[in-house]
Coordinates of C-alpha atoms and ligand atoms in Angstrom, one line a residue:
M1 CA 6.1 30.3 -11.9
S2 CA 4.8 31.2 -8.5
D3 CA 1.8 28.9 -9.0
L4 CA 4.1 25.9 -8.7
S5 CA 4.6 26.1 -5.0
I6 CA 3.0 27.6 -1.9
E7 CA 4.1 28.3 1.7
L8 CA 2.0 26.4 4.1
T9 CA 1.7 26.1 7.9
A10 CA 0.4 22.7 9.1
P11 CA -1.9 22.4 12.1
N12 CA 1.1 21.4 14.2
G13 CA 2.7 24.7 13.4
R14 CA 5.3 23.3 11.0
K15 CA 6.0 25.7 8.1
Y16 CA 7.2 24.4 4.8
T17 CA 7.2 24.9 1.0
Q18 CA 4.6 22.7 -0.7
P19 CA 5.3 22.1 -4.4
T20 CA 2.1 22.0 -6.4
G21 CA 3.1 21.2 -10.0
L22 CA 3.9 18.0 -11.9
F23 CA 7.5 16.7 -11.4
I24 CA 8.7 15.8 -14.9
N25 CA 12.4 15.6 -15.9
N26 CA 13.5 16.9 -12.5
E27 CA 11.5 20.2 -13.1
W28 CA 8.2 21.5 -11.8
V29 CA 5.7 22.2 -14.6
A30 CA 2.0 23.1 -14.8
G31 CA -0.6 20.7 -15.9
S32 CA -1.5 21.3 -19.6
K33 CA -5.1 22.2 -19.1
G34 CA -4.9 24.1 -15.8
N35 CA -7.1 21.5 -14.0
K36 CA -6.5 21.2 -10.3
I37 CA -7.0 18.7 -7.5
T38 CA -8.0 20.0 -4.1
S39 CA -6.4 18.5 -1.1
I40 CA -8.7 18.2 1.9
N41 CA -7.9 17.9 5.6
P42 CA -10.1 15.0 6.6
T43 CA -9.9 16.1 10.3
D44 CA -11.9 19.3 9.8
E45 CA -12.9 19.1 6.1
S46 CA -11.0 22.3 5.3
E47 CA -9.2 22.8 2.0
I48 CA -5.4 22.6 2.4
T49 CA -4.4 23.7 -1.1
Q50 CA -4.7 22.8 -4.8
V51 CA -2.2 21.0 -7.0
H52 CA -1.9 20.5 -10.7
A53 CA -3.7 17.5 -12.2
A54 CA -2.0 15.7 -15.1
E55 CA -3.8 15.2 -18.4
P56 CA -3.0 12.5 -20.9
E57 CA -0.7 15.0 -22.7
D58 CA 1.2 15.5 -19.4
V59 CA 1.6 11.7 -19.1
D60 CA 3.0 11.7 -22.6
K61 CA 5.6 14.3 -21.6
A62 CA 6.5 12.3 -18.5
V63 CA 6.8 9.1 -20.5
E64 CA 9.0 10.9 -23.0
A65 CA 11.3 12.1 -20.2
A66 CA 11.4 8.6 -18.7
R67 CA 12.2 7.0 -22.0
A68 CA 15.0 9.5 -22.7
A69 CA 16.4 8.9 -19.3
F70 CA 16.2 5.1 -19.8
N71 CA 18.3 5.4 -23.0
N72 CA 20.7 8.0 -21.6
P73 CA 24.1 6.6 -20.7
T74 CA 24.1 8.7 -17.6
W75 CA 21.5 6.3 -16.2
R76 CA 21.7 3.3 -18.4
D77 CA 25.4 2.8 -18.0
M78 CA 25.7 4.0 -14.5
A79 CA 27.6 1.4 -12.4
P80 CA 25.0 -0.4 -10.3
S81 CA 26.9 0.5 -7.1
E82 CA 26.5 4.1 -8.0
R83 CA 22.8 3.6 -8.5
G84 CA 22.7 2.1 -5.0
D85 CA 24.6 5.2 -3.7
L86 CA 21.9 7.5 -5.1
M87 CA 19.1 5.4 -3.5
Y88 CA 21.0 5.3 -0.2
K89 CA 21.3 9.1 -0.3
L90 CA 17.5 9.3 -1.0
S91 CA 16.8 7.1 2.0
Q92 CA 18.9 9.4 4.2
L93 CA 17.2 12.5 2.9
V94 CA 13.9 10.9 3.9
V95 CA 15.3 10.4 7.4
Q96 CA 16.5 14.1 7.5
N97 CA 13.0 15.3 6.4
K98 CA 10.9 12.8 8.2
E99 CA 9.1 15.3 10.5
V100 CA 7.9 17.4 7.6
L101 CA 6.9 14.4 5.5
A102 CA 5.0 12.8 8.5
T103 CA 3.3 16.2 9.2
I104 CA 2.0 16.3 5.6
E105 CA 0.8 12.6 5.8
T106 CA -1.2 13.4 8.9
W107 CA -2.6 16.6 7.6
D108 CA -3.7 15.2 4.2
N109 CA -4.5 11.6 5.1
G110 CA -5.6 11.9 8.7
K111 CA -3.4 9.1 10.2
P112 CA -2.0 9.7 13.7
Y113 CA 1.2 11.7 13.6
S114 CA 3.2 9.3 15.8
V115 CA 2.3 6.5 13.3
A116 CA 3.2 8.5 10.3
L117 CA 6.5 9.4 11.8
N118 CA 7.5 6.2 13.5
E119 CA 5.9 3.6 11.2
D120 CA 5.3 5.1 7.8
L121 CA 8.4 7.2 7.5
A122 CA 10.6 4.5 9.0
E123 CA 9.2 2.1 6.4
V124 CA 9.9 4.6 3.5
S125 CA 13.6 5.2 4.4
G126 CA 14.1 1.5 5.4
C127 CA 12.6 0.2 2.2
L128 CA 14.7 2.6 0.0
K129 CA 17.8 1.6 2.0
Y130 CA 17.1 -2.1 1.7
Y131 CA 16.8 -1.8 -2.1
A132 CA 19.8 0.5 -2.4
G133 CA 21.7 -2.5 -1.1
Y134 CA 20.3 -4.7 -3.9
A135 CA 21.3 -2.4 -6.8
D136 CA 24.6 -4.2 -7.3
K137 CA 23.3 -7.6 -6.4
V138 CA 21.0 -8.2 -9.3
H139 CA 22.9 -11.0 -11.0
G140 CA 22.5 -13.2 -14.0
Q141 CA 23.5 -16.9 -14.1
V142 CA 25.9 -19.1 -16.1
I143 CA 24.0 -22.2 -17.2
D144 CA 26.1 -25.3 -18.0
T145 CA 24.8 -27.2 -21.0
G146 CA 28.1 -28.9 -21.9
P147 CA 31.4 -27.8 -23.3
A148 CA 30.1 -26.7 -26.7
K149 CA 28.3 -23.7 -25.3
L150 CA 28.6 -20.9 -22.9
A151 CA 25.0 -19.9 -21.9
Y152 CA 24.3 -17.0 -19.5
T153 CA 21.6 -14.7 -18.5
I154 CA 21.5 -10.9 -18.0
R155 CA 19.0 -9.4 -15.6
E156 CA 17.8 -6.3 -17.6
P157 CA 15.5 -3.5 -16.4
L158 CA 12.1 -3.6 -18.1
G159 CA 12.2 0.0 -19.3
V160 CA 9.7 2.7 -18.4
C161 CA 7.5 1.6 -15.5
G162 CA 4.1 3.2 -14.7
Q163 CA 3.3 3.0 -11.0
I164 CA -0.2 3.9 -9.7
I165 CA -0.5 4.1 -5.9
P166 CA -3.3 4.6 -3.4
W167 CA -3.8 7.0 -0.5
N168 CA -3.7 4.7 2.6
Y169 CA 0.1 4.8 2.9
P170 CA 1.0 7.6 0.4
L171 CA 4.8 7.6 0.8
G172 CA 5.0 3.9 1.9
M173 CA 3.4 2.7 -1.3
A174 CA 5.7 5.0 -3.3
A175 CA 8.8 3.5 -1.6
W176 CA 7.6 -0.1 -2.1
K177 CA 7.3 0.6 -5.8
L178 CA 10.3 2.9 -6.3
G179 CA 12.8 0.7 -4.4
P180 CA 12.9 -2.4 -6.6
A181 CA 12.2 -0.5 -9.8
L182 CA 15.2 1.8 -9.3
A183 CA 17.5 -0.9 -7.9
C184 CA 17.0 -2.7 -11.3
G185 CA 17.7 0.4 -13.4
N186 CA 14.2 1.2 -14.6
T187 CA 12.8 4.7 -15.1
I188 CA 9.4 5.6 -13.7
V189 CA 6.2 7.6 -14.2
M190 CA 4.4 7.5 -10.9
K191 CA 0.8 8.7 -10.2
A192 CA -0.2 9.4 -6.7
A193 CA -3.7 9.1 -5.4
E194 CA -5.9 12.2 -5.8
Q195 CA -7.0 11.9 -2.1
T196 CA -3.4 12.5 -0.8
P197 CA -1.5 14.5 -3.4
L198 CA 0.9 16.5 -1.2
S199 CA 3.6 14.5 0.5
I200 CA 4.8 12.8 -2.7
L201 CA 5.6 16.3 -4.1
V202 CA 7.9 17.2 -1.2
F203 CA 9.5 13.8 -1.6
A204 CA 10.1 14.5 -5.3
N205 CA 12.4 17.4 -4.4
L206 CA 14.5 14.9 -2.4
I207 CA 14.8 12.7 -5.5
K208 CA 16.4 15.7 -7.3
E209 CA 18.5 16.6 -4.3
A210 CA 19.8 13.0 -4.1
G211 CA 21.2 13.4 -7.6
F212 CA 19.0 11.2 -9.7
P213 CA 19.4 12.2 -13.4
P214 CA 16.4 14.1 -14.9
G215 CA 13.6 11.8 -16.1
V216 CA 14.5 8.8 -14.0
V217 CA 11.6 9.4 -11.6
N218 CA 8.6 11.5 -12.8
I219 CA 5.8 12.1 -10.4
L220 CA 2.3 13.2 -11.3
N221 CA -0.9 13.9 -9.5
G222 CA -4.0 13.3 -11.5
H223 CA -7.4 11.6 -11.6
G224 CA -7.4 7.9 -11.9
K225 CA -9.8 7.7 -14.9
V226 CA -7.7 10.4 -16.7
A227 CA -4.0 10.2 -15.8
G228 CA -4.1 6.7 -14.3
A229 CA -5.9 5.3 -17.4
A230 CA -3.4 7.2 -19.7
I231 CA -0.6 5.4 -17.9
A232 CA -2.2 2.0 -18.0
Q233 CA -2.8 2.2 -21.7
H234 CA 0.3 4.1 -22.8
L235 CA 2.2 2.4 -25.6
G236 CA 5.5 3.9 -24.3
I237 CA 5.2 2.2 -20.9
D238 CA 6.6 -1.3 -20.5
K239 CA 5.1 -2.2 -17.1
V240 CA 2.4 -1.0 -14.8
A241 CA 2.4 -1.7 -11.1
F242 CA -0.8 -0.8 -9.2
T243 CA -2.1 -0.9 -5.6
G244 CA -5.8 -0.2 -5.0
S245 CA -9.2 -1.7 -5.4
T246 CA -9.9 -5.0 -7.2
A247 CA -12.3 -3.2 -9.5
T248 CA -9.7 -0.7 -10.6
G249 CA -7.1 -3.5 -10.8
R250 CA -9.4 -5.3 -13.3
E251 CA -9.7 -2.2 -15.4
I252 CA -5.9 -1.6 -15.4
M253 CA -5.3 -5.2 -16.4
K254 CA -7.6 -4.7 -19.4
M255 CA -6.0 -1.4 -20.4
A256 CA -2.5 -2.8 -20.0
S257 CA -3.3 -5.4 -22.6
V258 CA -2.9 -2.8 -25.4
N259 CA 0.8 -3.5 -25.5
L260 CA 1.0 -6.6 -23.3
K261 CA 2.4 -4.6 -20.4
N262 CA 4.1 -6.5 -17.6
I263 CA 1.8 -6.1 -14.6
T264 CA 1.9 -6.3 -10.9
L265 CA -1.4 -5.8 -9.1
E266 CA -2.0 -5.5 -5.3
T267 CA -5.7 -5.2 -4.7
G268 CA -8.3 -5.7 -2.1
G269 CA -8.7 -8.1 0.8
K270 CA -11.0 -9.5 3.4
S271 CA -8.4 -11.2 5.5
P272 CA -9.5 -13.8 8.2
L273 CA -8.0 -14.0 11.7
I274 CA -8.6 -17.3 13.4
V275 CA -8.6 -17.7 17.1
F276 CA -8.5 -21.3 18.5
D277 CA -9.6 -22.0 22.0
D278 CA -6.1 -22.9 23.1
A279 CA -4.7 -19.5 22.1
D280 CA -3.4 -16.9 24.5
M281 CA -6.6 -15.0 24.8
D282 CA -5.0 -11.7 25.9
Q283 CA -2.5 -11.7 23.0
A284 CA -5.2 -12.7 20.5
V285 CA -7.4 -9.9 21.5
K286 CA -4.6 -7.3 21.4
W287 CA -3.3 -8.3 18.0
S288 CA -6.7 -8.7 16.4
H289 CA -7.6 -5.2 17.6
I290 CA -4.5 -3.8 16.0
G291 CA -5.0 -6.0 12.9
I292 CA -8.3 -4.3 12.0
M293 CA -8.4 -0.9 13.8
S294 CA -5.0 0.6 13.0
N295 CA -4.7 3.1 10.1
M296 CA -8.5 3.6 10.6
G297 CA -8.9 0.1 9.1
Q298 CA -7.7 1.4 5.7
I299 CA -5.2 -1.4 5.1
C300 CA -5.4 -3.9 2.3
T301 CA -4.4 -6.7 4.7
A302 CA -6.6 -5.6 7.6
T303 CA -7.9 -8.7 9.4
S304 CA -11.5 -7.7 9.0
R305 CA -13.1 -11.2 9.6
I306 CA -12.3 -12.6 13.0
L307 CA -13.2 -16.3 13.4
V308 CA -13.3 -17.5 17.0
Q309 CA -13.8 -21.1 18.2
E310 CA -17.2 -21.5 19.8
G311 CA -16.2 -22.3 23.3
I312 CA -14.4 -18.9 23.7
Y313 CA -16.6 -16.9 21.4
D314 CA -18.6 -14.9 24.0
N315 CA -15.5 -14.2 26.2
F316 CA -13.6 -13.1 23.1
I317 CA -16.2 -10.6 22.1
E318 CA -16.4 -9.1 25.6
A319 CA -12.6 -8.8 25.8
F320 CA -12.4 -7.4 22.2
K321 CA -15.0 -4.7 23.0
K322 CA -13.0 -3.8 26.2
Q323 CA -9.8 -3.6 24.2
V324 CA -11.5 -1.3 21.6
A325 CA -13.0 0.9 24.3
S326 CA -9.7 1.3 26.1
T327 CA -7.3 1.6 23.1
S328 CA -9.2 3.0 20.1
K329 CA -9.1 6.6 21.1
V330 CA -10.7 8.6 18.3
G331 CA -9.5 12.2 17.9
D332 CA -7.3 14.8 16.2
P333 CA -4.5 12.8 14.6
F334 CA -2.0 15.4 15.7
A335 CA -2.9 14.8 19.4
E336 CA -0.5 12.4 21.0
E337 CA -3.1 10.1 22.6
T338 CA -5.0 9.5 19.4
F339 CA -5.1 6.0 18.1
Q340 CA -7.7 6.6 15.4
G341 CA -8.1 9.7 13.1
P342 CA -10.7 10.3 10.5
Q343 CA -11.3 8.2 7.3
V344 CA -9.3 9.7 4.4
T345 CA -12.2 11.2 2.5
K346 CA -15.9 11.9 2.7
A347 CA -16.4 9.1 0.1
Q348 CA -14.6 6.6 2.3
Y349 CA -16.5 7.8 5.4
E350 CA -19.8 7.4 3.6
K351 CA -18.8 4.0 2.4
V352 CA -18.1 2.7 5.9
L353 CA -21.4 4.2 7.2
S354 CA -23.2 2.5 4.4
Y355 CA -21.8 -0.9 5.4
I356 CA -23.0 -0.2 8.9
E357 CA -26.5 0.1 7.5
A358 CA -26.0 -3.0 5.4
G359 CA -25.0 -5.0 8.5
K360 CA -28.0 -3.8 10.4
S361 CA -30.4 -4.5 7.6
E362 CA -29.0 -7.9 6.9
G363 CA -29.7 -8.8 10.5
A364 CA -26.2 -9.0 12.1
T365 CA -25.9 -7.8 15.7
L366 CA -24.3 -4.4 16.1
A367 CA -22.1 -5.0 19.2
M368 CA -20.3 -1.7 19.3
G369 CA -20.0 1.6 17.5
G370 CA -22.0 1.8 14.3
E371 CA -22.2 5.6 13.9
A372 CA -20.3 8.7 12.8
Y373 CA -18.2 10.1 15.6
K374 CA -18.8 13.8 16.1
N375 CA -16.8 14.6 19.3
V376 CA -13.7 15.9 17.7
G377 CA -13.2 19.7 17.5
E378 CA -16.3 21.4 16.2
G379 CA -18.0 18.2 15.1
K380 CA -16.6 18.1 11.6
G381 CA -14.3 15.5 10.0
F382 CA -14.7 12.0 8.7
F383 CA -14.6 10.1 12.0
V384 CA -16.3 6.8 12.5
S385 CA -16.8 5.0 15.8
P386 CA -14.9 1.7 15.8
T387 CA -17.6 -0.8 14.8
V388 CA -18.1 -4.5 15.7
F389 CA -20.7 -6.8 14.3
T390 CA -21.4 -10.2 15.7
N391 CA -23.8 -13.0 14.7
V392 CA -22.6 -12.5 11.1
K393 CA -23.4 -15.0 8.4
P394 CA -21.1 -15.8 5.5
S395 CA -23.8 -14.8 3.1
M396 CA -23.9 -11.2 4.3
R397 CA -22.2 -8.4 2.4
I398 CA -20.3 -7.3 5.6
F399 CA -18.7 -10.7 5.6
R400 CA -17.9 -10.7 1.8
E401 CA -17.0 -7.2 0.8
E402 CA -14.0 -5.0 1.7
V403 CA -15.2 -2.2 4.0
F404 CA -11.8 -0.4 4.5
G405 CA -12.7 1.1 7.8
P406 CA -12.6 0.5 11.6
F407 CA -15.2 -2.2 11.1
V408 CA -14.9 -5.8 12.0
V409 CA -17.1 -8.9 11.9
I410 CA -16.7 -11.7 14.4
L411 CA -18.0 -15.2 13.7
S412 CA -17.7 -18.5 15.5
F413 CA -16.6 -21.9 14.3
K414 CA -16.7 -25.4 15.7
D415 CA -13.5 -27.1 14.6
E416 CA -10.5 -26.7 12.4
E417 CA -12.4 -27.8 9.3
E418 CA -15.0 -25.2 9.7
A419 CA -12.4 -22.5 10.4
L420 CA -10.6 -23.3 7.2
Q421 CA -13.8 -23.4 5.2
K422 CA -14.9 -20.0 6.5
A423 CA -11.4 -18.5 6.1
N424 CA -11.3 -19.5 2.4
D425 CA -14.9 -18.5 1.7
T426 CA -13.9 -15.3 -0.1
T427 CA -12.8 -14.1 -3.5
Y428 CA -9.8 -12.5 -1.8
G429 CA -6.5 -13.9 -0.7
L430 CA -4.2 -11.4 0.7
G431 CA -3.4 -12.3 4.3
A432 CA -4.6 -14.5 7.2
A433 CA -3.7 -14.9 10.8
I434 CA -3.9 -17.9 13.1
F435 CA -3.8 -17.8 16.9
T436 CA -3.1 -21.1 18.6
K437 CA -0.4 -22.7 20.8
D438 CA -0.5 -25.9 18.7
I439 CA 2.4 -25.5 16.3
V440 CA 1.4 -28.5 14.2
R441 CA -2.1 -27.2 13.6
A442 CA -0.7 -23.7 12.9
H443 CA 1.8 -24.9 10.2
K444 CA -0.7 -27.3 8.6
L445 CA -3.4 -24.6 8.3
A446 CA -0.8 -22.1 7.0
R447 CA -0.5 -24.3 3.9
K448 CA -4.2 -24.7 3.5
I449 CA -5.4 -21.1 3.8
E450 CA -5.6 -19.3 0.5
A451 CA -3.5 -16.2 1.1
G452 CA -0.3 -14.5 0.1
T453 CA 0.8 -14.0 3.7
L454 CA 0.1 -16.0 6.9
W455 CA 0.7 -14.6 10.4
I456 CA 1.0 -17.0 13.2
N457 CA 0.3 -15.5 16.7
S458 CA 0.7 -11.9 15.5
R459 CA -0.9 -9.4 13.2
K460 CA 0.5 -5.9 13.2
P461 CA 0.6 -3.8 10.1
G462 CA 4.1 -2.3 9.8
Q463 CA 5.7 -5.2 11.7
D464 CA 3.9 -7.9 9.7
S465 CA 4.4 -6.4 6.2
D466 CA 8.1 -6.1 6.2
F467 CA 10.0 -4.8 3.2
R468 CA 12.4 -7.8 3.5
I469 CA 9.6 -10.3 3.0
P470 CA 7.6 -10.9 -0.2
F471 CA 4.1 -9.4 -0.2
G472 CA 1.1 -10.0 -2.5
G473 CA -2.1 -11.8 -3.0
V474 CA -3.7 -14.9 -4.5
K475 CA -7.2 -15.1 -6.0
Q476 CA -8.5 -11.6 -6.6
S477 CA -6.1 -9.9 -4.2
G478 CA -3.5 -9.5 -6.9
I479 CA -0.9 -10.7 -9.3
G480 CA 2.8 -10.8 -8.6
R481 CA 4.9 -10.0 -5.5
E482 CA 6.4 -6.8 -4.1
L483 CA 9.1 -6.4 -1.5
G484 CA 12.0 -8.7 -0.5
E485 CA 14.1 -10.3 -3.2
A486 CA 10.9 -11.4 -4.9
G487 CA 10.2 -7.7 -5.6
L488 CA 13.1 -7.6 -7.9
E489 CA 11.6 -10.2 -10.1
A490 CA 8.8 -7.8 -11.0
Y491 CA 11.3 -5.3 -12.4
T492 CA 13.7 -7.3 -14.5
N493 CA 13.7 -9.5 -17.6
K494 CA 16.1 -12.4 -18.0
K495 CA 17.9 -12.2 -21.3
A496 CA 19.5 -15.4 -22.4
V497 CA 22.8 -15.3 -24.3
H498 CA 24.1 -18.5 -26.1
V499 CA 27.7 -18.5 -27.1
N500 CA 28.9 -21.2 -29.5
L501 CA 32.1 -22.7 -28.2
G502 CA 32.3 -25.8 -30.4
T503 CA 29.4 -26.8 -32.7
W504 CA 30.7 -26.1 -36.1
L505 CA 28.7 -26.7 -39.4
Ligands
NAI1 P1 -8.8 3.0 -6.6 O1 -8.4 1.6 -6.8 O2 -9.9 3.4 -7.5 O3 -7.6 4.0 -6.6 C1 -6.3 3.6 -6.4 C2 -5.4 4.3 -7.4 O4 -5.8 4.0 -8.7 C3 -5.5 5.9 -7.4 O5 -4.2 6.4 -7.7 C4 -6.4 6.2 -8.5 O6 -6.3 7.5 -9.0 C5 -6.1 5.1 -9.5 N1 -7.2 4.8 -10.5 C6 -8.5 4.9 -10.2 N2 -9.2 4.6 -11.3 C7 -8.3 4.3 -12.3 C8 -8.4 3.9 -13.7 N3 -9.6 3.7 -14.3 N4 -7.2 3.7 -14.3 C9 -6.0 3.9 -13.7 N5 -5.9 4.3 -12.5 C10 -7.0 4.5 -11.7 O7 -9.4 3.0 -5.1 P2 -10.2 4.2 -4.3 O8 -11.3 4.7 -5.1 O9 -9.3 5.2 -3.8 O10 -10.8 3.3 -3.1 C11 -11.9 2.5 -3.3 C12 -11.7 1.2 -2.5 O11 -10.5 0.5 -2.9 C13 -11.4 1.4 -1.0 O12 -12.6 1.6 -0.3 C14 -10.8 0.1 -0.7 O13 -11.7 -0.9 -0.5 C15 -9.9 -0.2 -1.9 N6 -8.5 0.2 -1.7 C16 -7.6 -0.7 -1.5 C17 -6.3 -0.3 -1.3 C18 -5.2 -1.3 -1.0 O14 -4.3 -1.0 -0.3 N7 -5.2 -2.5 -1.6 C19 -5.9 1.1 -1.3 C20 -6.9 2.0 -1.6 C21 -8.2 1.5 -1.8
MG2 MG1 -6.7 14.7 1.9

């Protein structure tokens, strides 16, 4: 069926074949109602192409394929080392195809090409390779209860896992979820975000090429409220893993209750970055700039609240503004010098602009930016000038709510106690950063700040969420952990086996 792929030429001249169907049972199929999702280039607002959108009936088909694959000895009884080989092969196919995959990420998402290639794609292949190594290291335990019993545990896969991912790191989020799920022997129905439907479909072809049996990984595009909701409430799905907004996470949690699904949620954040007056100012400024301004601020762990000790507050603001002016070059994401591309969609762009209005009307001081950026190409595209608000009060929406843009609030604090109070004054708890030379204070505060991850004297997305290290939130930033050895916990059950060796009735 010709309508299941299209030949495309990206803005950087790269030609490739873009699948447009649903990837079910290692085959490309059309959506059952003929509904489509339009992929938009956020740099110039042009339409790239359309892809099929999954309906609940299509989710049913994908779940059926995933269940059959889970029960098929080809996968179920595959030696774990062999499963690891397939995953390693997939990681290497990603390396071989990284330029085309990075091109699509930049075209569809708007992130700078050098970042997509050197950070996102390195993370995708690295994460798959890391978990490939775990496939034959998921062990049970023998538990000694005395000579009358042999008791042991088996780490079993959960079954069919639904995985719902966002658009800010389209392939990165896929790898974070596929790696541990596959290492543990699960099968998968993944739904990509409707804002970035393209790269995952090219990646799907690599899954087949790597040699995974049909039905082990099924990949759908579809609308959240349709296909996403169908996954979250499907009786044939054993687990749902989600990354996205806290509001949607809450909905998913409710829907998942229909069959008491195992859940992992990774949701929003409003992460603090605290700078004490003894910190290396130059380093604190550079890291805090990257911490909020990279990936157009569209990072769940973006350090979007900067708290600066009062003695250095004014100097910090001046230095931060200088750093933004000299580093945050806004432009075409395919251009080498670009640091900041467009926001991913019109909706996100408008959301950021609306928070600029909120900040102004709440009486904060707009210290920099605060407007749409129209100096790229012919003035189209979802670009926002990097925006800095000062004199912000904790009661303001711009202090409390996740903006998800190149948008930061900078507040001052008097002492450690006030820093801690302000840092924890949030419903979120994903990440937090501390800049100080006092290691005692840094480690003491690291325990007191309510967050899943603490960074001391650094904050760089990519470097500071590392697939070898557990990642996740406390409070309303999520449930469960991804990545690292902890990521495996989210994809296995421990079955207990009791063998009677000497208690006779
Ligand atoms: P979202 O949370 O609604 O979407 C994320 C994923 O969930 C997408 O695949 C979407 O199709 C799916 N989804 C949406 N509604 C669903 C439902 N009712 N049932 C099942 N699946 C559903 O986030 P959205 O609308 O893309 O962005 C809104 C805000 O969420 C952003 O401005 C940002 O604040 C936050 N966000 C946080 C992310 C993170 O990394 N933690 C990633 C993306 C967004
Ligand atoms: Mg797009």
